[in-house]
Amino acid sequence: MVETRRLAELGSTLAGLADFPDGPLMVALSGGPDSAGLAYLATRSGAQLRAVHVDHGTGHAGSLREAAMEICGVLGMGIETAALDLSGLEFSEERARIARYEALLGLRKPGEWVLTGHTRDDQAETVLMNLIRGAGPSGLAGIPPRSHRRMIARPLLAVPRSDLRELATLAGLPFVDDPSNEDSRFSRNAVRLSVIPLLESRFNPGFSASLARAAQSLRRDVDFLDSESSLLPVDLDDDRARIARSALTTAPRPLADRALRRMVAALRPPYGPTSDEMRLIWDVVGGVTGGAVLGGWLEVRLVGPFLVVRGSGIPGAEPTKADLSIGQHRLGEWVIEVVRHPGPARSIPLSLLSAVFPADTRLTASSDHAGRVTVEVGGEPAWIPGEKRFPVAFYQSGSNGYLSVFATEVAEWT
């Protein structure tokens, strides 16, 4: 590829703003301009590189898949595709996001970083959306540049979206725009298309950049406080977390709050306590109440000198069982939705939040005291949403008639 002067200058500028991790890299390539620009900059990093495209099976998925493959052809990158089946359900931004990440992580090789094309504009939109819903400091710190535990990196959070589009255009990358990004029924699109332009025109032309800078500054504070709070002695088991009450009452409140959030999130991953639940917990710490019940059938009590959070067989939280007919079913903090399809199955879901079965399968589901749901076939465990699928949870791709089963965790979080 012959670089024009403008392409060389822009590429150098954006490469200076990018923050690529060391090691082999896997680009999440949607086929849009942001991920196309990410792929171009990644090729300049000199790292071992490949791309993965996740096909959501929507009406415009074919053009995005073709664009992703053509982009890799221009850049000389290898590409692998993964298919998700999100049909039969009302589209959910959160459901699609979770399924996409699960698919990408399922294809990640050992030691490989998954790269996403989140930009400075995405950061501003996220912070503003979190502010609207009343998030705390972690939410206002926006999208983290790194998720070390899951090996996810977002190297372009300092790069404007418009610059990435220009870069991809100058490089001759055949990206396409996702039509769903123009649908203002989705919250993020409404913020992008209406709210931020209004704020920029009325108050601050550089509003997005200012919001992203504020998030970056707050991220440093949040990371420091998280690191300090990790020094508070929390004991974690599979079904219990405890901390000395004195550690909470003597620590600075921001550190104590983070320790409590860590305890709850460990037992109810990935969700920490809501604002209301935090008030309930502190009432127990202060002796105002003898105990509290949180979502997901978690119980908080003082046991001797310790505050203990654990799953509990509390009244009203007895294990439940249900036949999974077509439609939605609520079991504890999960919604299980079953959709019947008459035609052949074209893909096998990669996310642990979905599964497929032959159309004539009789499915049952049960929830235990800890809020874990198990889907069974003929009395045998087939699938624990969010955790694992057992050998009985199989389906022969291409056969006619199948059931799509989706799990959504409905616990609120802030």
Short mmCIF file of N, CA and C in Angstrom, two decimals, residues 6 10 14 17 30 32-38 41 93 116-129 143 155-170 175-178 180-182 187-197 200 207-209 211-212:
data_model
loop_
_atom_site.label_atom_id
_atom_site.label_comp_id
_atom_site.label_asym_id
_atom_site.label_seq_id
_atom_site.Cartn_x
_atom_site.Cartn_y
_atom_site.Cartn_z
N ARG A 6 -0.93 12.75 3.59
CA ARG A 6 -1.92 12.92 4.65
C ARG A 6 -2.12 11.62 5.42
N LEU A 10 -1.47 11.36 9.38
CA LEU A 10 -2.57 10.98 10.27
C LEU A 10 -2.25 9.66 10.98
N LEU A 14 -2.15 9.28 15.06
CA LEU A 14 -3.04 8.39 15.79
C LEU A 14 -2.27 7.24 16.44
N LEU A 17 -1.24 8.38 19.71
CA LEU A 17 -2.31 8.43 20.71
C LEU A 17 -2.73 7.03 21.16
N SER A 30 -15.45 -5.49 13.28
CA SER A 30 -16.87 -5.51 12.96
C SER A 30 -17.14 -5.30 11.48
N GLY A 32 -16.94 -2.06 10.44
CA GLY A 32 -17.21 -0.63 10.44
C GLY A 32 -15.94 0.19 10.44
N PRO A 33 -16.07 1.53 10.38
CA PRO A 33 -14.88 2.38 10.27
C PRO A 33 -13.98 2.36 11.49
N ASP A 34 -14.55 2.27 12.70
CA ASP A 34 -13.72 2.30 13.90
C ASP A 34 -12.80 1.09 13.96
N SER A 35 -13.37 -0.10 13.77
CA SER A 35 -12.54 -1.31 13.85
C SER A 35 -11.60 -1.41 12.65
N ALA A 36 -12.00 -0.83 11.50
CA ALA A 36 -11.10 -0.81 10.34
C ALA A 36 -9.88 0.05 10.64
N GLY A 37 -10.11 1.22 11.25
CA GLY A 37 -8.99 2.08 11.64
C GLY A 37 -8.12 1.40 12.70
N LEU A 38 -8.76 0.69 13.63
CA LEU A 38 -8.01 -0.05 14.64
C LEU A 38 -7.11 -1.09 13.98
N LEU A 41 -4.06 0.58 12.34
CA LEU A 41 -3.05 1.01 13.31
C LEU A 41 -2.36 -0.18 13.95
N GLU A 93 -29.24 -4.04 23.65
CA GLU A 93 -27.85 -3.62 23.56
C GLU A 93 -26.97 -4.42 24.51
N THR A 116 -10.50 -3.94 21.03
CA THR A 116 -11.76 -3.37 20.54
C THR A 116 -11.52 -1.93 20.10
N GLY A 117 -12.36 -1.45 19.20
CA GLY A 117 -12.17 -0.14 18.60
C GLY A 117 -12.89 0.99 19.29
N HIS A 118 -13.06 0.94 20.61
CA HIS A 118 -13.71 2.04 21.32
C HIS A 118 -12.88 3.32 21.19
N THR A 119 -13.56 4.41 20.90
CA THR A 119 -12.90 5.68 20.64
C THR A 119 -13.15 6.68 21.77
N ARG A 120 -12.56 7.87 21.60
CA ARG A 120 -12.81 8.95 22.56
C ARG A 120 -14.29 9.31 22.61
N ASP A 121 -14.96 9.23 21.48
CA ASP A 121 -16.39 9.52 21.44
C ASP A 121 -17.20 8.47 22.19
N ASP A 122 -16.81 7.20 22.05
CA ASP A 122 -17.47 6.14 22.81
C ASP A 122 -17.30 6.37 24.31
N GLN A 123 -16.11 6.83 24.69
CA GLN A 123 -15.86 7.11 26.10
C GLN A 123 -16.80 8.20 26.61
N ALA A 124 -16.93 9.28 25.84
CA ALA A 124 -17.80 10.39 26.25
C ALA A 124 -19.26 9.92 26.35
N GLU A 125 -19.71 9.13 25.38
CA GLU A 125 -21.08 8.63 25.42
C GLU A 125 -21.32 7.75 26.64
N THR A 126 -20.35 6.90 26.96
CA THR A 126 -20.49 6.01 28.11
C THR A 126 -20.56 6.79 29.41
N VAL A 127 -19.68 7.78 29.57
CA VAL A 127 -19.69 8.58 30.79
C VAL A 127 -21.01 9.32 30.94
N LEU A 128 -21.50 9.89 29.85
CA LEU A 128 -22.75 10.64 29.93
C LEU A 128 -23.92 9.72 30.25
N MET A 129 -23.96 8.54 29.65
CA MET A 129 -25.02 7.58 29.96
C MET A 129 -24.96 7.14 31.42
N ILE A 143 -15.02 3.79 30.29
CA ILE A 143 -14.53 2.51 29.79
C ILE A 143 -13.07 2.35 30.22
N PRO A 155 -7.29 0.29 22.95
CA PRO A 155 -6.14 1.19 22.78
C PRO A 155 -6.46 2.55 22.18
N LEU A 156 -7.71 2.78 21.74
CA LEU A 156 -8.01 4.01 21.00
C LEU A 156 -8.92 4.97 21.76
N LEU A 157 -8.94 4.90 23.09
CA LEU A 157 -9.83 5.77 23.86
C LEU A 157 -9.43 7.23 23.80
N ALA A 158 -8.24 7.55 23.29
CA ALA A 158 -7.82 8.94 23.13
C ALA A 158 -7.97 9.41 21.68
N VAL A 159 -8.51 8.55 20.80
CA VAL A 159 -8.59 8.86 19.37
C VAL A 159 -10.02 9.25 18.99
N PRO A 160 -10.20 10.43 18.34
CA PRO A 160 -11.55 10.83 17.91
C PRO A 160 -12.08 9.88 16.82
N ARG A 161 -13.38 9.62 16.87
CA ARG A 161 -14.01 8.74 15.88
C ARG A 161 -13.84 9.27 14.46
N SER A 162 -13.95 10.58 14.29
CA SER A 162 -13.85 11.17 12.95
C SER A 162 -12.46 10.93 12.35
N ASP A 163 -11.43 10.95 13.18
CA ASP A 163 -10.07 10.71 12.68
C ASP A 163 -9.89 9.26 12.24
N LEU A 164 -10.51 8.33 12.95
CA LEU A 164 -10.43 6.93 12.55
C LEU A 164 -11.11 6.70 11.21
N ARG A 165 -12.27 7.35 11.02
CA ARG A 165 -12.97 7.22 9.73
C ARG A 165 -12.11 7.77 8.61
N GLU A 166 -11.50 8.93 8.83
CA GLU A 166 -10.65 9.50 7.79
C GLU A 166 -9.47 8.58 7.50
N LEU A 167 -8.88 8.02 8.53
CA LEU A 167 -7.75 7.11 8.35
C LEU A 167 -8.15 5.90 7.52
N ALA A 168 -9.28 5.29 7.87
CA ALA A 168 -9.74 4.11 7.14
C ALA A 168 -10.06 4.44 5.69
N THR A 169 -10.62 5.64 5.46
CA THR A 169 -10.94 6.07 4.10
C THR A 169 -9.68 6.28 3.28
N LEU A 170 -8.70 7.00 3.84
CA LEU A 170 -7.45 7.27 3.13
C LEU A 170 -6.68 5.99 2.84
N PHE A 175 -14.75 -0.38 4.52
CA PHE A 175 -15.67 -0.51 5.65
C PHE A 175 -17.09 -0.15 5.24
N VAL A 176 -18.05 -0.58 6.03
CA VAL A 176 -19.45 -0.18 5.83
C VAL A 176 -19.99 0.31 7.17
N ASP A 177 -21.00 1.17 7.10
CA ASP A 177 -21.64 1.67 8.31
C ASP A 177 -22.79 0.75 8.71
N ASP A 178 -22.87 0.45 9.98
CA ASP A 178 -23.93 -0.39 10.53
C ASP A 178 -25.20 0.44 10.62
N SER A 180 -27.89 0.02 12.15
CA SER A 180 -28.49 0.06 13.49
C SER A 180 -27.94 1.22 14.33
N ASN A 181 -26.77 1.76 13.94
CA ASN A 181 -26.20 2.89 14.68
C ASN A 181 -27.01 4.17 14.51
N GLU A 182 -27.94 4.18 13.56
CA GLU A 182 -28.77 5.36 13.32
C GLU A 182 -30.14 5.23 13.96
N SER A 187 -30.54 3.58 23.47
CA SER A 187 -30.10 4.69 24.33
C SER A 187 -28.79 5.31 23.87
N ARG A 188 -27.81 4.47 23.57
CA ARG A 188 -26.52 5.03 23.17
C ARG A 188 -26.64 5.83 21.88
N ASN A 189 -27.42 5.34 20.94
CA ASN A 189 -27.60 6.08 19.69
C ASN A 189 -28.26 7.43 19.94
N ALA A 190 -29.25 7.46 20.84
CA ALA A 190 -29.93 8.72 21.15
C ALA A 190 -28.95 9.71 21.76
N VAL A 191 -28.08 9.24 22.64
CA VAL A 191 -27.07 10.12 23.24
C VAL A 191 -26.11 10.62 22.16
N ARG A 192 -25.70 9.72 21.25
CA ARG A 192 -24.75 10.10 20.21
C ARG A 192 -25.36 11.07 19.20
N LEU A 193 -26.61 10.79 18.79
CA LEU A 193 -27.21 11.54 17.69
C LEU A 193 -27.88 12.83 18.13
N SER A 194 -28.34 12.89 19.39
CA SER A 194 -29.14 14.05 19.82
C SER A 194 -28.55 14.79 21.01
N VAL A 195 -28.22 14.07 22.07
CA VAL A 195 -27.83 14.74 23.32
C VAL A 195 -26.48 15.42 23.20
N ILE A 196 -25.46 14.68 22.76
CA ILE A 196 -24.12 15.27 22.67
C ILE A 196 -24.06 16.40 21.64
N PRO A 197 -24.65 16.26 20.44
CA PRO A 197 -24.66 17.40 19.51
C PRO A 197 -25.31 18.65 20.10
N GLU A 200 -22.85 20.16 22.55
CA GLU A 200 -21.72 20.77 21.85
C GLU A 200 -22.12 22.07 21.17
N PHE A 207 -17.10 19.30 23.86
CA PHE A 207 -17.69 18.60 25.00
C PHE A 207 -17.22 17.15 25.09
N SER A 208 -17.23 16.42 23.97
CA SER A 208 -16.83 15.02 23.99
C SER A 208 -15.39 14.86 24.48
N ALA A 209 -14.51 15.72 23.96
CA ALA A 209 -13.11 15.64 24.38
C ALA A 209 -12.97 15.97 25.86
N LEU A 211 -15.23 15.59 28.22
CA LEU A 211 -15.78 14.51 29.03
C LEU A 211 -14.82 13.32 29.08
N ALA A 212 -14.17 13.03 27.96
CA ALA A 212 -13.20 11.94 27.93
C ALA A 212 -11.99 12.25 28.81
#
